[in-house]
Amino acid sequence: AAADGYAYPEWFAEVGWLADRIGDDDLAVVALTPPEEFAAGHIPGAAQIDWKALEVVEPSDASLAEWRSEGEAILTDPGIERGDAVVVYDGGTFIAPRLWWILHQLGHEDVRVLNGGLEAWAAADGALETGESAVEPAAVPYVGEPNDDALVGIAEAEAALDQEGVVFVDARRFEDEYAVGHIPGAVNVPFMANAAETGPKLWKPAADLRVLYEEAGVAPDDRVIAYCATGVRSSVTYLALRQLGYEDVAVFTGSFVEWSADPARPVAVGEAP
């Protein structure tokens, strides 16, 4: 089965699982797609959030708290309630894990990424609706119970540099992002490397993901800090590594935008870590 080898198979929703539950009262389906793409065709009953609303642009501690409260407001709008099973999907961008990670670090109990996204749903002849979402905001504002283990701020990222047993994983594109400038010592595993190369962007089997990360030098007992530009794509890395049973994983929320904002912080260039 597709779930073989994953540490938390319940963190993925397969198309058949979702199809059986469409219309359930305690199910919230959220499309992480732009409004025009959503209007052109979406899973019935889905709400819509654009991933750009989920970036952390000013990640200081004060604004991180503000970002969390803004995030909670964003989650109230598509009708998400704490007891819901939430399924997040994208249209092929492979960034549904961003919303998954936000809900995960807010302590949401049942949140899943639709394996293969809208492409897999359509390939299985899943029904589609067009137009704007008809989902009503939740009657009770969404309030999470933050899990700070899932994220790292700038001070912790700085302290982790050159620390024994800590690996930074850069989830950005290789040529035009990583090679141009990255955190010294960071290894590059572009976020799309976690997806199948052809067809709907299904997650690679656990055995393939294990090879991918171990060949990059990321060991299961490492403390792993994932980053990208603004924390969106590195959420994919977090989900991948936790699915492999890596326990000590966090997203550096401010990512490279914050790291490179201060010229005093070191930046490596070129192909090597």
Tab-separated table of N, CA, C and O in Angstrom, residues 29-43 45-49 89 118 129-135:
chain	number	residue	atom	x	y	z
A	29	VAL	N	-12.268	20.396	4.042
A	29	VAL	CA	-11.324	20.265	2.930
A	29	VAL	C	-10.879	21.673	2.551
A	29	VAL	O	-11.712	22.567	2.373
A	30	VAL	N	-9.566	21.867	2.467
A	30	VAL	CA	-9.037	23.196	2.155
A	30	VAL	C	-8.106	23.113	0.957
A	30	VAL	O	-7.159	22.319	0.950
A	31	ALA	N	-8.391	23.948	-0.043
A	31	ALA	CA	-7.537	24.045	-1.225
A	31	ALA	C	-6.515	25.154	-1.003
A	31	ALA	O	-6.887	26.293	-0.734
A	32	LEU	N	-5.243	24.807	-1.112
A	32	LEU	CA	-4.185	25.812	-0.998
A	32	LEU	C	-3.838	26.251	-2.424
A	32	LEU	O	-2.809	25.885	-2.979
A	33	THR	N	-4.758	27.026	-3.005
A	33	THR	CA	-4.629	27.433	-4.409
A	33	THR	C	-5.054	28.891	-4.562
A	33	THR	O	-5.816	29.406	-3.742
A	34	PRO	N	-4.581	29.557	-5.633
A	34	PRO	CA	-5.043	30.922	-5.891
A	34	PRO	C	-6.536	30.934	-6.210
A	34	PRO	O	-7.077	29.938	-6.697
A	35	PRO	N	-7.218	32.068	-5.950
A	35	PRO	CA	-8.676	32.134	-6.132
A	35	PRO	C	-9.140	31.743	-7.539
A	35	PRO	O	-10.127	31.018	-7.697
A	36	GLU	N	-8.412	32.195	-8.567
A	36	GLU	CA	-8.864	31.914	-9.939
A	36	GLU	C	-8.734	30.428	-10.282
A	36	GLU	O	-9.590	29.855	-10.971
A	37	GLU	N	-7.700	29.794	-9.732
A	37	GLU	CA	-7.513	28.358	-9.961
A	37	GLU	C	-8.608	27.577	-9.233
A	37	GLU	O	-9.155	26.603	-9.754
A	38	PHE	N	-8.913	28.019	-8.011
A	38	PHE	CA	-9.961	27.383	-7.211
A	38	PHE	C	-11.300	27.476	-7.939
A	38	PHE	O	-12.042	26.488	-8.053
A	39	ALA	N	-11.618	28.664	-8.462
A	39	ALA	CA	-12.908	28.885	-9.134
A	39	ALA	C	-13.050	28.008	-10.380
A	39	ALA	O	-14.149	27.582	-10.729
A	40	ALA	N	-11.918	27.691	-11.015
A	40	ALA	CA	-11.957	26.887	-12.248
A	40	ALA	C	-12.294	25.431	-11.973
A	40	ALA	O	-12.768	24.724	-12.865
A	41	GLY	N	-12.084	24.973	-10.748
A	41	GLY	CA	-12.425	23.590	-10.415
A	41	GLY	C	-11.808	23.170	-9.098
A	41	GLY	O	-10.593	23.254	-8.929
A	42	HIS	N	-12.645	22.747	-8.143
A	42	HIS	CA	-12.146	22.337	-6.829
A	42	HIS	C	-12.943	21.145	-6.304
A	42	HIS	O	-14.019	20.828	-6.816
A	43	ILE	N	-12.402	20.499	-5.288
A	43	ILE	CA	-13.081	19.367	-4.655
A	43	ILE	C	-14.354	19.881	-3.981
A	43	ILE	O	-14.330	20.927	-3.329
A	45	GLY	N	-17.212	21.174	-1.774
A	45	GLY	CA	-17.273	21.569	-0.373
A	45	GLY	C	-15.988	22.165	0.174
A	45	GLY	O	-15.911	22.482	1.356
A	46	ALA	N	-14.976	22.313	-0.697
A	46	ALA	CA	-13.689	22.826	-0.211
A	46	ALA	C	-13.745	24.318	0.070
A	46	ALA	O	-14.501	25.063	-0.559
A	47	ALA	N	-12.924	24.747	1.014
A	47	ALA	CA	-12.652	26.165	1.240
A	47	ALA	C	-11.338	26.487	0.530
A	47	ALA	O	-10.608	25.577	0.119
A	48	GLN	N	-11.039	27.777	0.395
A	48	GLN	CA	-9.832	28.185	-0.342
A	48	GLN	C	-8.971	29.122	0.483
A	48	GLN	O	-9.463	30.051	1.113
A	49	ILE	N	-7.659	28.837	0.517
A	49	ILE	CA	-6.668	29.727	1.125
A	49	ILE	C	-5.505	29.812	0.141
A	49	ILE	O	-5.082	28.787	-0.398
A	89	TYR	N	-5.165	20.222	0.240
A	89	TYR	CA	-4.624	19.815	-1.061
A	89	TYR	C	-4.171	21.034	-1.843
A	89	TYR	O	-4.515	22.171	-1.525
A	118	LEU	N	-4.949	17.780	-6.281
A	118	LEU	CA	-6.106	17.858	-7.186
A	118	LEU	C	-5.900	16.992	-8.428
A	118	LEU	O	-6.858	16.435	-8.961
A	129	GLU	N	-16.305	20.986	-8.368
A	129	GLU	CA	-17.218	22.132	-8.368
A	129	GLU	C	-16.466	23.331	-8.941
A	129	GLU	O	-15.241	23.386	-8.862
A	130	THR	N	-17.216	24.279	-9.484
A	130	THR	CA	-16.586	25.517	-9.950
A	130	THR	C	-17.161	26.699	-9.171
A	130	THR	O	-18.152	26.566	-8.454
A	131	GLY	N	-16.515	27.848	-9.339
A	131	GLY	CA	-16.988	29.057	-8.659
A	131	GLY	C	-16.344	29.230	-7.301
A	131	GLY	O	-15.430	28.506	-6.919
A	132	GLU	N	-16.838	30.229	-6.562
A	132	GLU	CA	-16.268	30.534	-5.256
A	132	GLU	C	-16.728	29.535	-4.201
A	132	GLU	O	-17.738	28.859	-4.368
A	133	SER	N	-15.980	29.483	-3.105
A	133	SER	CA	-16.332	28.576	-2.015
A	133	SER	C	-17.604	29.053	-1.315
A	133	SER	O	-17.805	30.245	-1.106
A	134	ALA	N	-18.434	28.088	-0.931
A	134	ALA	CA	-19.666	28.416	-0.196
A	134	ALA	C	-19.490	28.150	1.306
A	134	ALA	O	-20.449	28.220	2.075
A	135	VAL	N	-18.262	27.845	1.720
A	135	VAL	CA	-18.018	27.498	3.125
A	135	VAL	C	-18.175	28.735	4.013
A	135	VAL	O	-17.654	29.803	3.711
